[in-house]
Amino acid sequence: MSFEQFLNMGGYGWYVWPSYALTALVLLINCLSPMLQRKQLLRQLALKQKRGQR
Amino acid sequence: MSWIPTPISRFFHRTSSPPHFYALANRWLPWLTALFLLLLGAGLYGGLYLAPADYQQGDSYRIIYVHVPAAWMSLFIYVLMAVMGAIALVWRMKLAEVMLISSAPIGAGFTFIALVTGSLWGKPMWGTWWVWDARLTSELILLFLYLGVISLYGAIEDKKAAAKAVSILALVGVVNIPIIHYSVEWWNTLHQGPTVTKIDKPSIHVSMLVPLLLMALAFKVYYLIAVLQAAKLELVRREASSQWVKNLLETKL
């Protein structure tokens, strides 16, 4: 099977691949977003604590 | 809780203390991530490459490897949320509240995936993106339940009251779960009947079934990873002024 054939998915490529892409996108967002938000929150809290100590 | 043996209740008490749970999550996350990538790799290789095309649906059926595990997770996570809600209401366990609210966006994500990939599968097979049949409609209601939990929690300022309201909503909404599950049997729908969860014999060949089960396991492990990440954020948010978060800040600096 060639790579083009694999991408073509027997003519259903335009239905199969967007399904997988959307799944990957949603799963990535739901995992990365809380990680980034926590980093930001910890940075803010650390800044506040530093100011409080002075 | 005198009917629970002391070592067990002590274990729960210790594990559910926020700093202990936070440290535990950090220890587990690398292993869970490795396990997830392994299962995902094997599932995708089996589903997209090794498994043969379907004799009726051609290669379009390969959407099953994301569609069905996502739909299973959408139900599974909601039931977990209802259980957490019951625990939060009965025992006022803070960690149960945190796990409930942390699960909601992940469940909403899986429900959204199930709906959209179902639509992308329905177009070439049924000739339509959407029909108001029982399975699709009840799954759409599930999405609204998840969004309801998220927005209700966000709308109430006092997080204790918010957690209580959300627990009740999660419990009430759980009646929708059996409706979704049995909708393809109770009503004559366009959505096909179950292929895997039939008691006598699943009507799917083993070369197609194994990748499906691998993907389902991968999604379960993904849920653990995502819920631990969300719970870590929620714990820091709620306990920002506590001593353990202050200690955390010092080790980070």
PDB file of C-alpha atoms in Angstrom:
ATOM      1  CA  MET A   1       0.000   0.000   0.000  1.00  0.00           C
ATOM      2  CA  SER A   2       1.432   3.385  -0.980  1.00  0.00           C
ATOM      3  CA  PHE A   3       1.316   6.410   1.255  1.00  0.00           C
ATOM      4  CA  GLU A   4      -1.168   8.151  -1.083  1.00  0.00           C
ATOM      5  CA  GLN A   5      -3.474   5.157  -0.867  1.00  0.00           C
ATOM      6  CA  PHE A   6      -3.187   5.222   2.907  1.00  0.00           C
ATOM      7  CA  LEU A   7      -4.115   8.914   3.014  1.00  0.00           C
ATOM      8  CA  ASN A   8      -6.951   8.363   0.569  1.00  0.00           C
ATOM      9  CA  MET A   9      -8.635   5.809   2.900  1.00  0.00           C
ATOM     10  CA  GLY A  10     -10.529   4.190   0.046  1.00  0.00           C
ATOM     11  CA  GLY A  11     -12.040   7.542  -0.881  1.00  0.00           C
ATOM     12  CA  TYR A  12     -13.119   8.375   2.678  1.00  0.00           C
ATOM     13  CA  GLY A  13      -9.988  10.350   3.634  1.00  0.00           C
ATOM     14  CA  TRP A  14     -11.933  13.586   3.968  1.00  0.00           C
ATOM     15  CA  TYR A  15     -14.114  11.971   6.642  1.00  0.00           C
ATOM     16  CA  VAL A  16     -11.560   9.808   8.428  1.00  0.00           C
ATOM     17  CA  TRP A  17      -8.670  12.261   8.877  1.00  0.00           C
ATOM     18  CA  PRO A  18     -10.695  15.239  10.135  1.00  0.00           C
ATOM     19  CA  SER A  19     -12.181  12.865  12.756  1.00  0.00           C
ATOM     20  CA  TYR A  20      -8.712  11.981  14.016  1.00  0.00           C
ATOM     21  CA  ALA A  21      -7.464  15.583  13.804  1.00  0.00           C
ATOM     22  CA  LEU A  22     -10.401  16.915  15.808  1.00  0.00           C
ATOM     23  CA  THR A  23      -9.961  14.192  18.440  1.00  0.00           C
ATOM     24  CA  ALA A  24      -6.247  15.012  18.782  1.00  0.00           C
ATOM     25  CA  LEU A  25      -6.983  18.741  19.035  1.00  0.00           C
ATOM     26  CA  VAL A  26      -9.644  18.413  21.760  1.00  0.00           C
ATOM     27  CA  LEU A  27      -7.549  15.970  23.802  1.00  0.00           C
ATOM     28  CA  LEU A  28      -4.463  18.213  23.559  1.00  0.00           C
ATOM     29  CA  ILE A  29      -6.376  21.333  24.607  1.00  0.00           C
ATOM     30  CA  ASN A  30      -7.967  19.588  27.598  1.00  0.00           C
ATOM     31  CA  CYS A  31      -4.575  18.414  28.837  1.00  0.00           C
ATOM     32  CA  LEU A  32      -2.366  21.435  28.084  1.00  0.00           C
ATOM     33  CA  SER A  33      -4.765  24.190  29.133  1.00  0.00           C
ATOM     34  CA  PRO A  34      -4.828  23.290  32.873  1.00  0.00           C
ATOM     35  CA  MET A  35      -1.024  22.835  32.836  1.00  0.00           C
ATOM     36  CA  LEU A  36      -0.466  26.307  31.390  1.00  0.00           C
ATOM     37  CA  GLN A  37      -3.073  27.907  33.641  1.00  0.00           C
ATOM     38  CA  ARG A  38      -1.461  26.349  36.725  1.00  0.00           C
ATOM     39  CA  LYS A  39       2.009  27.588  35.731  1.00  0.00           C
ATOM     40  CA  GLN A  40       0.608  31.091  35.284  1.00  0.00           C
ATOM     41  CA  LEU A  41      -1.247  30.965  38.609  1.00  0.00           C
ATOM     42  CA  LEU A  42       1.846  29.743  40.482  1.00  0.00           C
ATOM     43  CA  ARG A  43       3.897  32.543  38.912  1.00  0.00           C
ATOM     44  CA  GLN A  44       1.322  35.126  40.047  1.00  0.00           C
ATOM     45  CA  LEU A  45       1.180  33.676  43.575  1.00  0.00           C
ATOM     46  CA  ALA A  46       4.980  33.649  43.815  1.00  0.00           C
ATOM     47  CA  LEU A  47       5.115  37.296  42.751  1.00  0.00           C
ATOM     48  CA  LYS A  48       2.516  38.211  45.364  1.00  0.00           C
ATOM     49  CA  GLN A  49       4.426  36.347  48.056  1.00  0.00           C
ATOM     50  CA  LYS A  50       7.676  38.152  47.157  1.00  0.00           C
ATOM     51  CA  ARG A  51       5.934  41.534  47.393  1.00  0.00           C
ATOM     52  CA  GLY A  52       4.414  40.549  50.744  1.00  0.00           C
ATOM     53  CA  GLN A  53       7.792  39.688  52.222  1.00  0.00           C
ATOM     54  CA  ARG A  54       9.279  43.143  51.559  1.00  0.00           C
TER      55      ARG A  54
ATOM     56  CA  MET B   1     -17.838   5.850  58.673  1.00  0.00           C
ATOM     57  CA  SER B   2     -17.313   3.296  61.443  1.00  0.00           C
ATOM     58  CA  TRP B   3     -18.247   0.430  59.126  1.00  0.00           C
ATOM     59  CA  ILE B   4     -15.106   0.960  57.075  1.00  0.00           C
ATOM     60  CA  PRO B   5     -11.981  -0.756  58.477  1.00  0.00           C
ATOM     61  CA  THR B   6      -9.520   1.726  59.986  1.00  0.00           C
ATOM     62  CA  PRO B   7      -6.558   1.170  57.615  1.00  0.00           C
ATOM     63  CA  ILE B   8      -8.803   1.796  54.600  1.00  0.00           C
ATOM     64  CA  SER B   9     -10.454   4.902  55.988  1.00  0.00           C
ATOM     65  CA  ARG B  10      -7.020   6.174  57.047  1.00  0.00           C
ATOM     66  CA  PHE B  11      -5.729   5.585  53.520  1.00  0.00           C
ATOM     67  CA  PHE B  12      -8.610   7.583  52.031  1.00  0.00           C
ATOM     68  CA  HIS B  13      -8.208  10.328  54.556  1.00  0.00           C
ATOM     69  CA  ARG B  14      -4.505  10.691  53.828  1.00  0.00           C
ATOM     70  CA  THR B  15      -4.783  10.388  50.041  1.00  0.00           C
ATOM     71  CA  SER B  16      -7.583  12.922  49.895  1.00  0.00           C
ATOM     72  CA  SER B  17      -5.578  15.591  51.734  1.00  0.00           C
ATOM     73  CA  PRO B  18      -4.684  18.148  49.030  1.00  0.00           C
ATOM     74  CA  PRO B  19      -0.869  18.286  49.440  1.00  0.00           C
ATOM     75  CA  HIS B  20      -0.635  14.495  49.564  1.00  0.00           C
ATOM     76  CA  PHE B  21      -2.819  14.146  46.493  1.00  0.00           C
ATOM     77  CA  TYR B  22      -0.812  16.790  44.632  1.00  0.00           C
ATOM     78  CA  ALA B  23       2.444  14.935  45.296  1.00  0.00           C
ATOM     79  CA  LEU B  24       0.849  11.619  44.344  1.00  0.00           C
ATOM     80  CA  ALA B  25      -0.388  13.081  41.044  1.00  0.00           C
ATOM     81  CA  ASN B  26       3.122  14.308  40.246  1.00  0.00           C
ATOM     82  CA  ARG B  27       4.545  10.859  40.892  1.00  0.00           C
ATOM     83  CA  TRP B  28       1.933   9.116  38.726  1.00  0.00           C
ATOM     84  CA  LEU B  29       1.776  11.447  35.727  1.00  0.00           C
ATOM     85  CA  PRO B  30       5.000  10.371  33.908  1.00  0.00           C
ATOM     86  CA  TRP B  31       4.015   6.692  34.117  1.00  0.00           C
ATOM     87  CA  LEU B  32       0.474   7.364  32.962  1.00  0.00           C
ATOM     88  CA  THR B  33       1.766   9.421  30.045  1.00  0.00           C
ATOM     89  CA  ALA B  34       4.114   6.623  28.955  1.00  0.00           C
ATOM     90  CA  LEU B  35       1.311   4.060  29.216  1.00  0.00           C
ATOM     91  CA  PHE B  36      -1.038   6.324  27.249  1.00  0.00           C
ATOM     92  CA  LEU B  37       1.434   6.812  24.386  1.00  0.00           C
ATOM     93  CA  LEU B  38       2.085   3.067  24.234  1.00  0.00           C
ATOM     94  CA  LEU B  39      -1.618   2.162  24.075  1.00  0.00           C
ATOM     95  CA  LEU B  40      -2.338   4.978  21.624  1.00  0.00           C
ATOM     96  CA  GLY B  41       0.498   3.940  19.311  1.00  0.00           C
ATOM     97  CA  ALA B  42      -0.576   0.293  19.294  1.00  0.00           C
ATOM     98  CA  GLY B  43      -4.252   1.199  18.861  1.00  0.00           C
ATOM     99  CA  LEU B  44      -3.632   3.571  15.952  1.00  0.00           C
ATOM    100  CA  TYR B  45      -1.275   1.146  14.204  1.00  0.00           C
ATOM    101  CA  GLY B  46      -3.793  -1.668  14.569  1.00  0.00           C
ATOM    102  CA  GLY B  47      -6.808   0.416  13.647  1.00  0.00           C
ATOM    103  CA  LEU B  48      -5.493   2.470  10.761  1.00  0.00           C
ATOM    104  CA  TYR B  49      -2.990   0.045   9.229  1.00  0.00           C
ATOM    105  CA  LEU B  50      -3.372  -3.585  10.293  1.00  0.00           C
ATOM    106  CA  ALA B  51      -7.161  -3.916  10.426  1.00  0.00           C
ATOM    107  CA  PRO B  52      -8.770  -4.682   7.048  1.00  0.00           C
ATOM    108  CA  ALA B  53     -11.381  -2.430   5.445  1.00  0.00           C
ATOM    109  CA  ASP B  54     -15.001  -3.222   6.302  1.00  0.00           C
ATOM    110  CA  TYR B  55     -16.837  -5.266   3.661  1.00  0.00           C
ATOM    111  CA  GLN B  56     -19.792  -2.856   3.719  1.00  0.00           C
ATOM    112  CA  GLN B  57     -18.418   0.483   4.887  1.00  0.00           C
ATOM    113  CA  GLY B  58     -14.944   0.380   3.317  1.00  0.00           C
ATOM    114  CA  ASP B  59     -12.359   2.455   5.149  1.00  0.00           C
ATOM    115  CA  SER B  60     -14.906   4.923   6.513  1.00  0.00           C
ATOM    116  CA  TYR B  61     -15.547   2.580   9.448  1.00  0.00           C
ATOM    117  CA  ARG B  62     -12.060   3.460  10.808  1.00  0.00           C
ATOM    118  CA  ILE B  63     -13.715   6.476  12.426  1.00  0.00           C
ATOM    119  CA  ILE B  64     -14.943   3.878  14.951  1.00  0.00           C
ATOM    120  CA  TYR B  65     -11.525   3.914  16.666  1.00  0.00           C
ATOM    121  CA  VAL B  66     -12.059   7.462  17.907  1.00  0.00           C
ATOM    122  CA  HIS B  67     -15.858   7.659  17.796  1.00  0.00           C
ATOM    123  CA  VAL B  68     -16.782   4.678  19.979  1.00  0.00           C
ATOM    124  CA  PRO B  69     -14.083   5.099  22.675  1.00  0.00           C
ATOM    125  CA  ALA B  70     -14.990   8.808  22.928  1.00  0.00           C
ATOM    126  CA  ALA B  71     -18.689   7.968  23.255  1.00  0.00           C
ATOM    127  CA  TRP B  72     -17.917   5.357  25.939  1.00  0.00           C
ATOM    128  CA  MET B  73     -15.827   7.909  27.829  1.00  0.00           C
ATOM    129  CA  SER B  74     -18.600  10.510  27.596  1.00  0.00           C
ATOM    130  CA  LEU B  75     -20.894   8.127  29.510  1.00  0.00           C
ATOM    131  CA  PHE B  76     -18.216   6.757  31.847  1.00  0.00           C
ATOM    132  CA  ILE B  77     -17.022  10.197  32.972  1.00  0.00           C
ATOM    133  CA  TYR B  78     -20.569  11.383  33.631  1.00  0.00           C
ATOM    134  CA  VAL B  79     -21.271   8.363  35.854  1.00  0.00           C
ATOM    135  CA  LEU B  80     -17.990   9.021  37.700  1.00  0.00           C
ATOM    136  CA  MET B  81     -19.073  12.644  38.197  1.00  0.00           C
ATOM    137  CA  ALA B  82     -22.387  11.527  39.672  1.00  0.00           C
ATOM    138  CA  VAL B  83     -20.526   9.192  42.063  1.00  0.00           C
ATOM    139  CA  MET B  84     -18.192  12.050  43.043  1.00  0.00           C
ATOM    140  CA  GLY B  85     -21.240  14.246  43.523  1.00  0.00           C
ATOM    141  CA  ALA B  86     -22.806  11.703  45.889  1.00  0.00           C
ATOM    142  CA  ILE B  87     -19.553  11.408  47.861  1.00  0.00           C
ATOM    143  CA  ALA B  88     -19.232  15.201  48.007  1.00  0.00           C
ATOM    144  CA  LEU B  89     -22.803  15.589  49.263  1.00  0.00           C
ATOM    145  CA  VAL B  90     -22.681  12.795  51.855  1.00  0.00           C
ATOM    146  CA  TRP B  91     -19.147  13.113  53.247  1.00  0.00           C
ATOM    147  CA  ARG B  92     -18.279  16.723  52.283  1.00  0.00           C
ATOM    148  CA  MET B  93     -15.054  15.416  50.810  1.00  0.00           C
ATOM    149  CA  LYS B  94     -13.192  18.306  49.200  1.00  0.00           C
ATOM    150  CA  LEU B  95     -11.265  16.087  46.809  1.00  0.00           C
ATOM    151  CA  ALA B  96     -14.503  14.604  45.443  1.00  0.00           C
ATOM    152  CA  GLU B  97     -15.717  18.124  44.614  1.00  0.00           C
ATOM    153  CA  VAL B  98     -12.414  18.904  42.915  1.00  0.00           C
ATOM    154  CA  MET B  99     -12.484  15.667  40.893  1.00  0.00           C
ATOM    155  CA  LEU B 100     -16.104  16.296  39.863  1.00  0.00           C
ATOM    156  CA  ILE B 101     -15.477  19.773  38.531  1.00  0.00           C
ATOM    157  CA  SER B 102     -12.130  18.764  36.976  1.00  0.00           C
ATOM    158  CA  SER B 103     -13.834  15.960  35.046  1.00  0.00           C
ATOM    159  CA  ALA B 104     -16.511  18.138  33.445  1.00  0.00           C
ATOM    160  CA  PRO B 105     -14.462  19.761  30.624  1.00  0.00           C
ATOM    161  CA  ILE B 106     -12.862  16.410  29.759  1.00  0.00           C
ATOM    162  CA  GLY B 107     -16.287  14.740  29.553  1.00  0.00           C
ATOM    163  CA  ALA B 108     -17.620  17.627  27.484  1.00  0.00           C
ATOM    164  CA  GLY B 109     -14.625  17.219  25.160  1.00  0.00           C
ATOM    165  CA  PHE B 110     -15.297  13.502  24.653  1.00  0.00           C
ATOM    166  CA  THR B 111     -19.013  14.155  24.065  1.00  0.00           C
ATOM    167  CA  PHE B 112     -18.140  16.801  21.480  1.00  0.00           C
ATOM    168  CA  ILE B 113     -15.719  14.370  19.779  1.00  0.00           C
ATOM    169  CA  ALA B 114     -18.380  11.631  19.733  1.00  0.00           C
ATOM    170  CA  LEU B 115     -20.936  13.981  18.164  1.00  0.00           C
ATOM    171  CA  VAL B 116     -18.657  15.476  15.496  1.00  0.00           C
ATOM    172  CA  THR B 117     -16.939  12.219  14.484  1.00  0.00           C
ATOM    173  CA  GLY B 118     -20.381  10.598  14.382  1.00  0.00           C
ATOM    174  CA  SER B 119     -21.464  13.340  12.024  1.00  0.00           C
ATOM    175  CA  LEU B 120     -18.366  12.802   9.854  1.00  0.00           C
ATOM    176  CA  TRP B 121     -19.186   9.088   9.767  1.00  0.00           C
ATOM    177  CA  GLY B 122     -22.882   9.642   9.172  1.00  0.00           C
ATOM    178  CA  LYS B 123     -22.428  11.808   6.099  1.00  0.00           C
ATOM    179  CA  PRO B 124     -20.901   9.117   3.828  1.00  0.00           C
ATOM    180  CA  MET B 125     -22.864   6.209   5.388  1.00  0.00           C
ATOM    181  CA  TRP B 126     -26.333   7.649   6.021  1.00  0.00           C
ATOM    182  CA  GLY B 127     -26.145  10.536   3.563  1.00  0.00           C
ATOM    183  CA  THR B 128     -26.745  13.129   6.286  1.00  0.00           C
ATOM    184  CA  TRP B 129     -24.662  14.972   8.887  1.00  0.00           C
ATOM    185  CA  TRP B 130     -27.390  14.878  11.523  1.00  0.00           C
ATOM    186  CA  VAL B 131     -30.760  13.327  12.315  1.00  0.00           C
ATOM    187  CA  TRP B 132     -32.882  13.890  15.391  1.00  0.00           C
ATOM    188  CA  ASP B 133     -32.832  10.250  16.371  1.00  0.00           C
ATOM    189  CA  ALA B 134     -32.827   9.010  19.945  1.00  0.00           C
ATOM    190  CA  ARG B 135     -29.118   8.188  20.209  1.00  0.00           C
ATOM    191  CA  LEU B 136     -27.918  11.468  18.731  1.00  0.00           C
ATOM    192  CA  THR B 137     -30.406  13.618  20.619  1.00  0.00           C
ATOM    193  CA  SER B 138     -29.683  12.043  24.013  1.00  0.00           C
ATOM    194  CA  GLU B 139     -25.932  12.431  23.420  1.00  0.00           C
ATOM    195  CA  LEU B 140     -26.488  16.104  22.577  1.00  0.00           C
ATOM    196  CA  ILE B 141     -28.390  16.486  25.870  1.00  0.00           C
ATOM    197  CA  LEU B 142     -25.354  14.959  27.590  1.00  0.00           C
ATOM    198  CA  LEU B 143     -23.181  17.711  26.098  1.00  0.00           C
ATOM    199  CA  PHE B 144     -25.591  20.323  27.500  1.00  0.00           C
ATOM    200  CA  LEU B 145     -25.443  18.616  30.916  1.00  0.00           C
ATOM    201  CA  TYR B 146     -21.651  18.846  30.911  1.00  0.00           C
ATOM    202  CA  LEU B 147     -21.769  22.503  29.844  1.00  0.00           C
ATOM    203  CA  GLY B 148     -24.422  23.110  32.505  1.00  0.00           C
ATOM    204  CA  VAL B 149     -22.114  21.706  35.204  1.00  0.00           C
ATOM    205  CA  ILE B 150     -19.218  23.889  34.015  1.00  0.00           C
ATOM    206  CA  SER B 151     -21.215  27.125  33.801  1.00  0.00           C
ATOM    207  CA  LEU B 152     -23.139  26.517  37.052  1.00  0.00           C
ATOM    208  CA  TYR B 153     -19.864  26.036  38.914  1.00  0.00           C
ATOM    209  CA  GLY B 154     -18.450  29.180  37.336  1.00  0.00           C
ATOM    210  CA  ALA B 155     -21.561  31.248  38.050  1.00  0.00           C
ATOM    211  CA  ILE B 156     -21.691  30.715  41.831  1.00  0.00           C
ATOM    212  CA  GLU B 157     -19.117  32.814  43.661  1.00  0.00           C
ATOM    213  CA  ASP B 158     -18.984  30.754  46.886  1.00  0.00           C
ATOM    214  CA  LYS B 159     -17.174  27.571  45.810  1.00  0.00           C
ATOM    215  CA  LYS B 160     -18.702  25.486  48.611  1.00  0.00           C
ATOM    216  CA  ALA B 161     -22.224  26.328  47.458  1.00  0.00           C
ATOM    217  CA  ALA B 162     -21.155  25.916  43.829  1.00  0.00           C
ATOM    218  CA  ALA B 163     -19.824  22.417  44.511  1.00  0.00           C
ATOM    219  CA  LYS B 164     -23.085  21.453  46.208  1.00  0.00           C
ATOM    220  CA  ALA B 165     -25.216  22.727  43.318  1.00  0.00           C
ATOM    221  CA  VAL B 166     -23.018  20.978  40.774  1.00  0.00           C
ATOM    222  CA  SER B 167     -23.144  17.686  42.732  1.00  0.00           C
ATOM    223  CA  ILE B 168     -26.940  17.771  42.666  1.00  0.00           C
ATOM    224  CA  LEU B 169     -26.998  18.561  38.937  1.00  0.00           C
ATOM    225  CA  ALA B 170     -24.571  15.695  38.222  1.00  0.00           C
ATOM    226  CA  LEU B 171     -26.771  13.284  40.199  1.00  0.00           C
ATOM    227  CA  VAL B 172     -30.019  14.379  38.564  1.00  0.00           C
ATOM    228  CA  GLY B 173     -28.520  14.259  35.066  1.00  0.00           C
ATOM    229  CA  VAL B 174     -27.419  10.655  35.464  1.00  0.00           C
ATOM    230  CA  VAL B 175     -30.914   9.474  34.371  1.00  0.00           C
ATOM    231  CA  ASN B 176     -29.823  10.421  30.841  1.00  0.00           C
ATOM    232  CA  ILE B 177     -27.057   7.783  30.838  1.00  0.00           C
ATOM    233  CA  PRO B 178     -29.212   4.609  30.555  1.00  0.00           C
ATOM    234  CA  ILE B 179     -31.373   6.455  28.019  1.00  0.00           C
ATOM    235  CA  ILE B 180     -28.319   6.995  25.808  1.00  0.00           C
ATOM    236  CA  HIS B 181     -27.090   3.447  26.267  1.00  0.00           C
ATOM    237  CA  TYR B 182     -30.386   1.714  25.483  1.00  0.00           C
ATOM    238  CA  SER B 183     -31.636   4.254  22.930  1.00  0.00           C
ATOM    239  CA  VAL B 184     -30.564   2.052  20.007  1.00  0.00           C
ATOM    240  CA  GLU B 185     -32.603  -0.836  21.434  1.00  0.00           C
ATOM    241  CA  TRP B 186     -35.658   1.013  22.735  1.00  0.00           C
ATOM    242  CA  TRP B 187     -36.251   3.070  19.630  1.00  0.00           C
ATOM    243  CA  ASN B 188     -35.878   2.151  15.993  1.00  0.00           C
ATOM    244  CA  THR B 189     -33.045   4.510  15.146  1.00  0.00           C
ATOM    245  CA  LEU B 190     -30.806   5.288  12.208  1.00  0.00           C
ATOM    246  CA  HIS B 191     -27.816   4.781  14.499  1.00  0.00           C
ATOM    247  CA  GLN B 192     -26.569   1.214  14.284  1.00  0.00           C
ATOM    248  CA  GLY B 193     -26.992  -1.163  17.207  1.00  0.00           C
ATOM    249  CA  PRO B 194     -24.178  -2.227  19.538  1.00  0.00           C
ATOM    250  CA  THR B 195     -21.355  -4.208  17.927  1.00  0.00           C
ATOM    251  CA  VAL B 196     -19.160  -4.828  20.963  1.00  0.00           C
ATOM    252  CA  THR B 197     -21.262  -5.013  24.113  1.00  0.00           C
ATOM    253  CA  LYS B 198     -23.453  -7.880  23.007  1.00  0.00           C
ATOM    254  CA  ILE B 199     -23.531 -10.622  25.593  1.00  0.00           C
ATOM    255  CA  ASP B 200     -23.415 -13.651  23.275  1.00  0.00           C
ATOM    256  CA  LYS B 201     -20.856 -12.659  20.676  1.00  0.00           C
ATOM    257  CA  PRO B 202     -19.618  -9.296  19.447  1.00  0.00           C
ATOM    258  CA  SER B 203     -20.331  -8.868  15.735  1.00  0.00           C
ATOM    259  CA  ILE B 204     -16.889  -7.525  14.944  1.00  0.00           C
ATOM    260  CA  HIS B 205     -13.789  -9.412  13.816  1.00  0.00           C
ATOM    261  CA  VAL B 206     -10.949  -9.735  16.308  1.00  0.00           C
ATOM    262  CA  SER B 207      -8.495  -7.793  14.077  1.00  0.00           C
ATOM    263  CA  MET B 208     -10.901  -4.865  14.273  1.00  0.00           C
ATOM    264  CA  LEU B 209     -11.880  -5.411  17.902  1.00  0.00           C
ATOM    265  CA  VAL B 210      -8.386  -5.447  19.439  1.00  0.00           C
ATOM    266  CA  PRO B 211      -7.442  -1.927  18.219  1.00  0.00           C
ATOM    267  CA  LEU B 212     -10.825  -0.672  19.421  1.00  0.00           C
ATOM    268  CA  LEU B 213     -10.195  -2.017  22.915  1.00  0.00           C
ATOM    269  CA  LEU B 214      -6.649  -0.600  22.870  1.00  0.00           C
ATOM    270  CA  MET B 215      -8.008   2.837  21.938  1.00  0.00           C
ATOM    271  CA  ALA B 216     -10.667   2.563  24.664  1.00  0.00           C
ATOM    272  CA  LEU B 217      -7.936   1.788  27.217  1.00  0.00           C
ATOM    273  CA  ALA B 218      -5.788   4.641  25.879  1.00  0.00           C
ATOM    274  CA  PHE B 219      -8.696   7.065  26.326  1.00  0.00           C
ATOM    275  CA  LYS B 220      -9.234   5.821  29.904  1.00  0.00           C
ATOM    276  CA  VAL B 221      -5.584   6.491  30.732  1.00  0.00           C
ATOM    277  CA  TYR B 222      -5.836   9.874  28.975  1.00  0.00           C
ATOM    278  CA  TYR B 223      -8.756  10.732  31.243  1.00  0.00           C
ATOM    279  CA  LEU B 224      -6.602   9.986  34.300  1.00  0.00           C
ATOM    280  CA  ILE B 225      -3.828  12.245  32.968  1.00  0.00           C
ATOM    281  CA  ALA B 226      -6.167  15.108  32.076  1.00  0.00           C
ATOM    282  CA  VAL B 227      -8.184  14.897  35.297  1.00  0.00           C
ATOM    283  CA  LEU B 228      -5.014  14.925  37.417  1.00  0.00           C
ATOM    284  CA  GLN B 229      -3.770  18.011  35.551  1.00  0.00           C
ATOM    285  CA  ALA B 230      -7.118  19.774  36.000  1.00  0.00           C
ATOM    286  CA  ALA B 231      -7.318  18.728  39.668  1.00  0.00           C
ATOM    287  CA  LYS B 232      -3.821  20.098  40.346  1.00  0.00           C
ATOM    288  CA  LEU B 233      -4.930  23.466  38.960  1.00  0.00           C
ATOM    289  CA  GLU B 234      -8.191  23.454  40.914  1.00  0.00           C
ATOM    290  CA  LEU B 235      -6.420  22.528  44.161  1.00  0.00           C
ATOM    291  CA  VAL B 236      -3.910  25.376  43.825  1.00  0.00           C
ATOM    292  CA  ARG B 237      -6.745  27.754  42.946  1.00  0.00           C
ATOM    293  CA  ARG B 238      -8.833  26.780  45.955  1.00  0.00           C
ATOM    294  CA  GLU B 239      -5.990  26.568  48.452  1.00  0.00           C
ATOM    295  CA  ALA B 240      -3.917  29.502  47.204  1.00  0.00           C
ATOM    296  CA  SER B 241      -3.490  30.890  50.723  1.00  0.00           C
ATOM    297  CA  SER B 242      -2.721  27.586  52.457  1.00  0.00           C
ATOM    298  CA  GLN B 243       0.686  26.610  53.800  1.00  0.00           C
ATOM    299  CA  TRP B 244       1.296  23.745  51.385  1.00  0.00           C
ATOM    300  CA  VAL B 245       0.860  25.994  48.339  1.00  0.00           C
ATOM    301  CA  LYS B 246       3.293  28.487  49.910  1.00  0.00           C
ATOM    302  CA  ASN B 247       5.776  25.666  50.392  1.00  0.00           C
ATOM    303  CA  LEU B 248       5.217  24.674  46.779  1.00  0.00           C
ATOM    304  CA  LEU B 249       6.064  28.211  45.650  1.00  0.00           C
ATOM    305  CA  GLU B 250       9.297  28.186  47.620  1.00  0.00           C
ATOM    306  CA  THR B 251      10.501  24.928  46.110  1.00  0.00           C
ATOM    307  CA  LYS B 252       9.695  26.302  42.658  1.00  0.00           C
ATOM    308  CA  LEU B 253      11.710  29.504  43.090  1.00  0.00           C
TER     309      LEU B 253
END
